[in-house]
PDB file of C-alpha atoms and ligand atoms in Angstrom:
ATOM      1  CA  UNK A   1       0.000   0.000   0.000  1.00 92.00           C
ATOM      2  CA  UNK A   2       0.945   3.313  -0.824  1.00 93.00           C
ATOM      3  CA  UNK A   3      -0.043   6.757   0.724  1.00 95.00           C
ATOM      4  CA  UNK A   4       1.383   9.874  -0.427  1.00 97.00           C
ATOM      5  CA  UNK A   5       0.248  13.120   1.129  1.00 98.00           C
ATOM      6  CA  UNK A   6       1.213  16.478  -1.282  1.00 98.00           C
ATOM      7  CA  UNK A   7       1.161  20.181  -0.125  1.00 98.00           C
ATOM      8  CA  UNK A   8       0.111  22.059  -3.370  1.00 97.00           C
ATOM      9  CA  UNK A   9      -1.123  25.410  -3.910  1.00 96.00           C
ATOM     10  CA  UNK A  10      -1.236  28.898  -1.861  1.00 93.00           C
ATOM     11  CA  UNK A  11      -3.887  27.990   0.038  1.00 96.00           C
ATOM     12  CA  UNK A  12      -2.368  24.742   1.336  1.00 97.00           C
ATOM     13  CA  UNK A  13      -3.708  21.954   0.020  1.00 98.00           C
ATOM     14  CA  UNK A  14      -3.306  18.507   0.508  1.00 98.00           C
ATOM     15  CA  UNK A  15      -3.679  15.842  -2.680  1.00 98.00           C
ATOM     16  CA  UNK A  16      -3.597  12.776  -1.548  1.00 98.00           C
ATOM     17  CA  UNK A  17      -2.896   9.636  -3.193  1.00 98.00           C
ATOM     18  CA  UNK A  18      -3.571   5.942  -1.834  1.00 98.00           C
ATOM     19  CA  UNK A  19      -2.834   2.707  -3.861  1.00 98.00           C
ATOM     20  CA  UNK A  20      -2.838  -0.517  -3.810  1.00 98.00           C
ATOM     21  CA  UNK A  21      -1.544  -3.971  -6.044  1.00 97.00           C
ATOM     22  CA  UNK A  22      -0.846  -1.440  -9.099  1.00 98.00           C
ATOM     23  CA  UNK A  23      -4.135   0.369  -8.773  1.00 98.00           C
ATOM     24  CA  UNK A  24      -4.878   3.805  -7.224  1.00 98.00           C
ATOM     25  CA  UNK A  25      -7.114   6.879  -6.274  1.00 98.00           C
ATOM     26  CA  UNK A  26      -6.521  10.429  -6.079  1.00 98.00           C
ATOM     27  CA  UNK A  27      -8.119  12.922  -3.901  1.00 98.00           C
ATOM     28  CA  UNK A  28      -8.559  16.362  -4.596  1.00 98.00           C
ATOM     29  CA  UNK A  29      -6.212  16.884  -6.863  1.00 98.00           C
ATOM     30  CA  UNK A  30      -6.236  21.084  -8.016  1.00 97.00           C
ATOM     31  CA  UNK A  31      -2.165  22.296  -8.484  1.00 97.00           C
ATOM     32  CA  UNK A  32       0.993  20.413  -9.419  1.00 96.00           C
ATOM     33  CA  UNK A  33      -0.691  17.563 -11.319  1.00 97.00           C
ATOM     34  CA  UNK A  34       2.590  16.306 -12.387  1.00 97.00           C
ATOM     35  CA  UNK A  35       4.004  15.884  -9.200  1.00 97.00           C
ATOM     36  CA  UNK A  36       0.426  12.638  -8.899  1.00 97.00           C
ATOM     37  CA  UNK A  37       1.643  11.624 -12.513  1.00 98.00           C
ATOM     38  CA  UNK A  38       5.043  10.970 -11.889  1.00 98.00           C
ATOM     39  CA  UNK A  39       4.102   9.079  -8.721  1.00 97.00           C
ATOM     40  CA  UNK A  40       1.740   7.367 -10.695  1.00 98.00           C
ATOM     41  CA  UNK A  41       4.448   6.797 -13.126  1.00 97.00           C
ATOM     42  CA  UNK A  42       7.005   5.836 -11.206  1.00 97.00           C
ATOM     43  CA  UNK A  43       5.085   3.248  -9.142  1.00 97.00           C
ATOM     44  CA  UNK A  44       3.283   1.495 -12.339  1.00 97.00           C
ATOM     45  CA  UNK A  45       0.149   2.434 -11.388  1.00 98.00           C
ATOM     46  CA  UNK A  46      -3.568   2.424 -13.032  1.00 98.00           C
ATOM     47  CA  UNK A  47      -5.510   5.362 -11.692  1.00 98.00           C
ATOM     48  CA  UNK A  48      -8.867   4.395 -10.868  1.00 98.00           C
ATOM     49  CA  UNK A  49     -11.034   7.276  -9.212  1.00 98.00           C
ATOM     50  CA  UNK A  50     -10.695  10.315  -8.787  1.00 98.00           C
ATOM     51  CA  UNK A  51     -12.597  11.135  -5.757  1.00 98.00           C
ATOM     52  CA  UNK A  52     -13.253  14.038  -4.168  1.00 98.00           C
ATOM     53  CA  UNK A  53     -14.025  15.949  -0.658  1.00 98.00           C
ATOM     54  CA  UNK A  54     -16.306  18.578  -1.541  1.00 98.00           C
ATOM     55  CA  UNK A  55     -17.042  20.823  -4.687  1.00 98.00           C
ATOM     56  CA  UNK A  56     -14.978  23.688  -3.607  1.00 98.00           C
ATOM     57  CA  UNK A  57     -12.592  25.134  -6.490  1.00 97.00           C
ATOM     58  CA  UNK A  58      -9.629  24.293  -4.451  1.00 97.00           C
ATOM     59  CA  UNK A  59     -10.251  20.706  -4.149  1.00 98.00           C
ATOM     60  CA  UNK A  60     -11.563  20.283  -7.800  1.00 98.00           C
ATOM     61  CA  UNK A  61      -9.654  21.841 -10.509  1.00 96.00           C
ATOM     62  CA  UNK A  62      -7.552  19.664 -11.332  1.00 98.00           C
ATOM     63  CA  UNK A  63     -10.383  16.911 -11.998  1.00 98.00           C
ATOM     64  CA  UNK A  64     -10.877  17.341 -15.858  1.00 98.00           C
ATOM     65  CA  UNK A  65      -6.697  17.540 -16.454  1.00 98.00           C
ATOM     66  CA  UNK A  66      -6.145  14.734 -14.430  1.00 98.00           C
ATOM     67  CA  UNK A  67      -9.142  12.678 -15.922  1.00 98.00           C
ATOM     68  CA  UNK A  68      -8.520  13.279 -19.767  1.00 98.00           C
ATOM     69  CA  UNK A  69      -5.020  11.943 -19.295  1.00 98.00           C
ATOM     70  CA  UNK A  70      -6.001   9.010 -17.250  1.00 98.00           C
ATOM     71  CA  UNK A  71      -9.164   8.024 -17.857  1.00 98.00           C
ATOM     72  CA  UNK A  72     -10.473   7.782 -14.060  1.00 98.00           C
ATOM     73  CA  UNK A  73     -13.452   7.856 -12.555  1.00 98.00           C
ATOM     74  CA  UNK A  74     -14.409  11.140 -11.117  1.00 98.00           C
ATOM     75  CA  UNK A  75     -16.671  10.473  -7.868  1.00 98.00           C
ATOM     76  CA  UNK A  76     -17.917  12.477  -6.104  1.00 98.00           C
ATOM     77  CA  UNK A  77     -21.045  13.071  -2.923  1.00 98.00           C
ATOM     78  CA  UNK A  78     -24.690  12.886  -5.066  1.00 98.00           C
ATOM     79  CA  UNK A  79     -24.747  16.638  -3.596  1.00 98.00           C
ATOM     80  CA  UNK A  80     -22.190  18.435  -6.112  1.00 98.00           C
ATOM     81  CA  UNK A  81     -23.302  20.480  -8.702  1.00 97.00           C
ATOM     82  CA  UNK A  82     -20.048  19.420 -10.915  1.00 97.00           C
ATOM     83  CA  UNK A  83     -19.508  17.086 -13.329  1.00 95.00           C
ATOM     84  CA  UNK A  84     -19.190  13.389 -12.119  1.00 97.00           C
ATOM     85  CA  UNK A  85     -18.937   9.533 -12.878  1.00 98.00           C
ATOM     86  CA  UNK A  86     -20.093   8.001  -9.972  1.00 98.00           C
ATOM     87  CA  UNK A  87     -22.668   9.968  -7.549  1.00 98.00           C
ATOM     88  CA  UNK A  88     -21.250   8.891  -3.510  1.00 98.00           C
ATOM     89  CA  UNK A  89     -23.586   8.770  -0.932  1.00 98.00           C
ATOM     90  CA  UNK A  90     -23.231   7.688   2.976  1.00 98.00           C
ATOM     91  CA  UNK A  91     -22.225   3.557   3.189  1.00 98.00           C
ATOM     92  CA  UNK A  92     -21.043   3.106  -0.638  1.00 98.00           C
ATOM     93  CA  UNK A  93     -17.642   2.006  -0.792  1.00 98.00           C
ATOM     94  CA  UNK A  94     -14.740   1.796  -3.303  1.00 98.00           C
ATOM     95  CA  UNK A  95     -12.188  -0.693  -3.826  1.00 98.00           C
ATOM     96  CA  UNK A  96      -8.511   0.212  -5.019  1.00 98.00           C
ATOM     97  CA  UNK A  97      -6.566  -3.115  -5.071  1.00 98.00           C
ATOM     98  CA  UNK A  98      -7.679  -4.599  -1.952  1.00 98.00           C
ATOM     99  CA  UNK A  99      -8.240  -1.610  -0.277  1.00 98.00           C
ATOM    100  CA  UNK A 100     -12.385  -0.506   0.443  1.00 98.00           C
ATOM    101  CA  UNK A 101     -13.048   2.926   1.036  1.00 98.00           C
ATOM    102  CA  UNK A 102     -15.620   3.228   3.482  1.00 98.00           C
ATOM    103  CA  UNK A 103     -17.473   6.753   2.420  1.00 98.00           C
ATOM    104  CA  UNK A 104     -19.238   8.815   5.342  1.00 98.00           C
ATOM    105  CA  UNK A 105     -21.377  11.332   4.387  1.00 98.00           C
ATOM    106  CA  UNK A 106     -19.991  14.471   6.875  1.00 98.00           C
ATOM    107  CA  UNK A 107     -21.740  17.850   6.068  1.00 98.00           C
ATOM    108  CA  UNK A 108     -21.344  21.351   7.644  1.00 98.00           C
ATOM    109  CA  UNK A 109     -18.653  22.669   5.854  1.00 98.00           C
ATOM    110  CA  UNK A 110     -20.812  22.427   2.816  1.00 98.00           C
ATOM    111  CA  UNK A 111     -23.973  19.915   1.636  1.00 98.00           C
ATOM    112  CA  UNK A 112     -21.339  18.060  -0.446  1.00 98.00           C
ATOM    113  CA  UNK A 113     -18.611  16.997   2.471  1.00 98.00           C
ATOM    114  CA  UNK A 114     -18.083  13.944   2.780  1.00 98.00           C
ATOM    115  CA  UNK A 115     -14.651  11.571   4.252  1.00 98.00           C
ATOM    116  CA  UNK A 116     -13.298   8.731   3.910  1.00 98.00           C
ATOM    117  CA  UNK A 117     -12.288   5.827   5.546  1.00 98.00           C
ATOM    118  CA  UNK A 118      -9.657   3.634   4.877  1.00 98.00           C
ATOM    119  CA  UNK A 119      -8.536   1.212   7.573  1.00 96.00           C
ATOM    120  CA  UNK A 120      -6.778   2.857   9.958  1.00 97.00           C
ATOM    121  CA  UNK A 121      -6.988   5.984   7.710  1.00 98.00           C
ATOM    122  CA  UNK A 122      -9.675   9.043   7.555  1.00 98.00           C
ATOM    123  CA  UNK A 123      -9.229  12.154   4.934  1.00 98.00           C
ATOM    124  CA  UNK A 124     -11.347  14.420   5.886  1.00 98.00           C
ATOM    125  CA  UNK A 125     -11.630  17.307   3.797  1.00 98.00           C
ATOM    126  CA  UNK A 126     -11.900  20.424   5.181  1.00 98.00           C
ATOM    127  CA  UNK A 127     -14.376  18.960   7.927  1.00 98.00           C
ATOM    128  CA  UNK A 128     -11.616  18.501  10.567  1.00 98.00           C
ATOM    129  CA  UNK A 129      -7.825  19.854  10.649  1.00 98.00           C
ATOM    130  CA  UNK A 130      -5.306  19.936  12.934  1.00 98.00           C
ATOM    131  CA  UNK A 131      -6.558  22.004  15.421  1.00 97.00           C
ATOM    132  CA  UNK A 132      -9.358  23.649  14.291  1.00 97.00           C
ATOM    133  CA  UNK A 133     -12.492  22.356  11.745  1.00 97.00           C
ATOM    134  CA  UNK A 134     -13.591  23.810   8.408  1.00 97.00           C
ATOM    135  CA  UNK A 135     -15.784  27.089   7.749  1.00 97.00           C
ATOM    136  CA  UNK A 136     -19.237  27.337   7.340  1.00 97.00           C
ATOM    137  CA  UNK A 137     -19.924  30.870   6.412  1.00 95.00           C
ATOM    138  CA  UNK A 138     -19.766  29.584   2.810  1.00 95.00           C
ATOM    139  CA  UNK A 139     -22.953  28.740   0.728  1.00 94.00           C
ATOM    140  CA  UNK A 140     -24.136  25.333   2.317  1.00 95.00           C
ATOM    141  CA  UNK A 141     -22.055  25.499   5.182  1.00 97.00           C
ATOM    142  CA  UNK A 142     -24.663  25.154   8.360  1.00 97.00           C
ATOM    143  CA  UNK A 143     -22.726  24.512  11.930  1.00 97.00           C
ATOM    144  CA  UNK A 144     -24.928  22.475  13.185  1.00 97.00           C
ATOM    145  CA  UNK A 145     -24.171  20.152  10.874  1.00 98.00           C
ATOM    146  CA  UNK A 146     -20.652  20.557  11.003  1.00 98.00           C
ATOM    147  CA  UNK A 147     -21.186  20.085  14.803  1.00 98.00           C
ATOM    148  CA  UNK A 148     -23.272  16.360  14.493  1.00 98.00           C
ATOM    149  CA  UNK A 149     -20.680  15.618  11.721  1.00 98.00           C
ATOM    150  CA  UNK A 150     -17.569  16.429  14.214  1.00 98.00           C
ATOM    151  CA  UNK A 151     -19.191  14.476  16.777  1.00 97.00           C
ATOM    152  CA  UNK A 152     -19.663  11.149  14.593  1.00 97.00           C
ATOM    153  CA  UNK A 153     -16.030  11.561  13.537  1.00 97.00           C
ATOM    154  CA  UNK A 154     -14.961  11.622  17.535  1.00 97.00           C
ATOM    155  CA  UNK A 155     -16.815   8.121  17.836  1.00 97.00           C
ATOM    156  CA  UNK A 156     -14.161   6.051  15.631  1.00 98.00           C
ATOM    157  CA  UNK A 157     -11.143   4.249  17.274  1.00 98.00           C
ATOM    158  CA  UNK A 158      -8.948   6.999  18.088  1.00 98.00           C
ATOM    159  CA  UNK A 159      -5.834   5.731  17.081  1.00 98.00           C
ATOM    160  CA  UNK A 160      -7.164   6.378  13.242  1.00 98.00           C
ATOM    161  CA  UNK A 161      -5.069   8.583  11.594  1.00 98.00           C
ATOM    162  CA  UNK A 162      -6.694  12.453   9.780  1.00 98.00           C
ATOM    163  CA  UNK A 163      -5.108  13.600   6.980  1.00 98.00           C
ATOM    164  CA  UNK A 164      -6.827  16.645   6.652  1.00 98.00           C
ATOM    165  CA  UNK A 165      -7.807  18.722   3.257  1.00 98.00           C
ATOM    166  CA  UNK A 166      -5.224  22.124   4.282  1.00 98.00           C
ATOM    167  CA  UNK A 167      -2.417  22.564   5.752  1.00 98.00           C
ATOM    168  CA  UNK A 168      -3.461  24.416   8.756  1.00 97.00           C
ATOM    169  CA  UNK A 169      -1.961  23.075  12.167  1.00 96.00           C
ATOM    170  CA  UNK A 170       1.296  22.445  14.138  1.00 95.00           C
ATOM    171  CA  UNK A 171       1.540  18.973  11.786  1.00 97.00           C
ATOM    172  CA  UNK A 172      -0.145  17.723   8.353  1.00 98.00           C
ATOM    173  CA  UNK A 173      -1.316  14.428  10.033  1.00 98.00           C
ATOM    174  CA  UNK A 174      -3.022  13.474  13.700  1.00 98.00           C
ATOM    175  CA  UNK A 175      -4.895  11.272  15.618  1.00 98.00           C
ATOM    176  CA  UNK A 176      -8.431  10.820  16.388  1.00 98.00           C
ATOM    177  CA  UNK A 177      -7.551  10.830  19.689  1.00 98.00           C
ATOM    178  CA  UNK A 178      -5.120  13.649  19.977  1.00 98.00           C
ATOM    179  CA  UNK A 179      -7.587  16.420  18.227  1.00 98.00           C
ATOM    180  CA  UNK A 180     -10.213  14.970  20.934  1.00 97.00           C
ATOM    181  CA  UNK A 181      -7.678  16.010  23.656  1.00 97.00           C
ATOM    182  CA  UNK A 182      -6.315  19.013  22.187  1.00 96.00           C
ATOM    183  CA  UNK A 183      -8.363  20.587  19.731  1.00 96.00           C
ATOM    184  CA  UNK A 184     -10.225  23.781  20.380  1.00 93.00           C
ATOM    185  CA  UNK A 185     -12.924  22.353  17.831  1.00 94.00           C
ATOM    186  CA  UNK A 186     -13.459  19.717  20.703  1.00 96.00           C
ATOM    187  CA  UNK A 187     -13.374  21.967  23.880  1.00 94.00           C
ATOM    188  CA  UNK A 188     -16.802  23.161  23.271  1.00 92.00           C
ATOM    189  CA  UNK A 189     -19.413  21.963  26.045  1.00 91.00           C
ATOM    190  CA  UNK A 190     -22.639  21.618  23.447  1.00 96.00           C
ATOM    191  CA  UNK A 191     -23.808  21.944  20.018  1.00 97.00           C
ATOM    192  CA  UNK A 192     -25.195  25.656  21.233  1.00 97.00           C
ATOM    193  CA  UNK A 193     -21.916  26.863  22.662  1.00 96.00           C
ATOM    194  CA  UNK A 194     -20.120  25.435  18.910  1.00 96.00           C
ATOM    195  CA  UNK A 195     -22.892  27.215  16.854  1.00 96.00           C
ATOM    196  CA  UNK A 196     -22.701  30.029  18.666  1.00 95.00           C
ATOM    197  CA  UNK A 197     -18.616  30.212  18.557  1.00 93.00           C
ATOM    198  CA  UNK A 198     -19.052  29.525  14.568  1.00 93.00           C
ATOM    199  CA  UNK A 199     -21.602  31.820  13.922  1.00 87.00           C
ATOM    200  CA  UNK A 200     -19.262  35.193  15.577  1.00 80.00           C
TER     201      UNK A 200
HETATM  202 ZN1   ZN B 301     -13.867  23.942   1.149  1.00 53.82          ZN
END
């Protein structure tokens, strides 16, 4: 198995690409394309889906480059207003070698968020970063959502590993159980106090 986490872009970005017995996925791929196609290249491997977190431009815009020269599958939550291959919804899962992709339906940050999980693994968009949680001052961004969406993420084993969708805390990669303990985004006392804190 291969996991390869790339910082692209000014607004810090993560691309992230996961394979598996020659085949692979991509998510949100937007800048420095060739950076995924060399890796592809390098590694001898197929690129099955491109998948990604949300609809925002930043996670996206790489999608129709990436696809022409590949041929992948663009997926995407049944929510997005862009184009798309496969529509995702909560439950469905994908399979990249023997890897399944567990897909969780997490909105708040917009009506199209969703993350995944991969064993041990959870990418999760601009829902959750390191140390703080995604906007939702944005069209479809509602905090209660984000709020019951946080919450369900804080119920998995918390030794699984978030790669987040930015760049935005002390490290590009946590723990379940260390953004319980030391994020702010979890130091709220109820949904109220969160909405209330997001809404400011
Ligand atoms: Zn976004």
């Amino acid at each position: 198995m291969i996991v390869e986490q790339f910082l692209v872009g000014e607004m810090a970005n993560f691309t992230y690409l996961l394979a598996d017995k020659g085949e692979s996925m991509v998510i949100d791929p937007s800048w420095d394309l060739e950076k995924i196609l060399n890796t592809l290249k390098k590694n001898n491997l197929t690129l099955k889906y491109i998948v990604n977190t949300h609809s925002h431009f930043d996670h996206v815009f790489g999608n129709d480059q990436l696809k022409a020269i590949t041929n992948a599958k663009v997926a995407m939550h049944r929510n997005s207003p862009l184009d798309k291959d496969i529509e995702l919804d909560e439950g469905n899962t994908l399979e990249v070698g023997e890897l399944v992709i567990k897909i969780l339906y997490t909105p708040g940050h917009s009506k199209d968020s969703i993350s995944l999980l991969v064993n041990k693994m959870l990418f999760t968009g601009d829902l959750l970063f390191v140390g703080a949680c995604g906007r939702t001052d944005l069209p479809g961004g509602n905090a209660s959502e984000l709020y019951d969406s946080l919450q369900r993420i804080s119920s998995l084993d918390g030794d699984i590993i978030i790669y987040p969708g930015h760049n935005y805390g002390s490290k590009p990669y946590s723990t379940i159980d260390y953004e319980k303990k030391h994020s702010m985004v979890y130091k709220m006392k109820s949904k109220e106090e969160f909405v209330a804190f997001m809404n400011i």
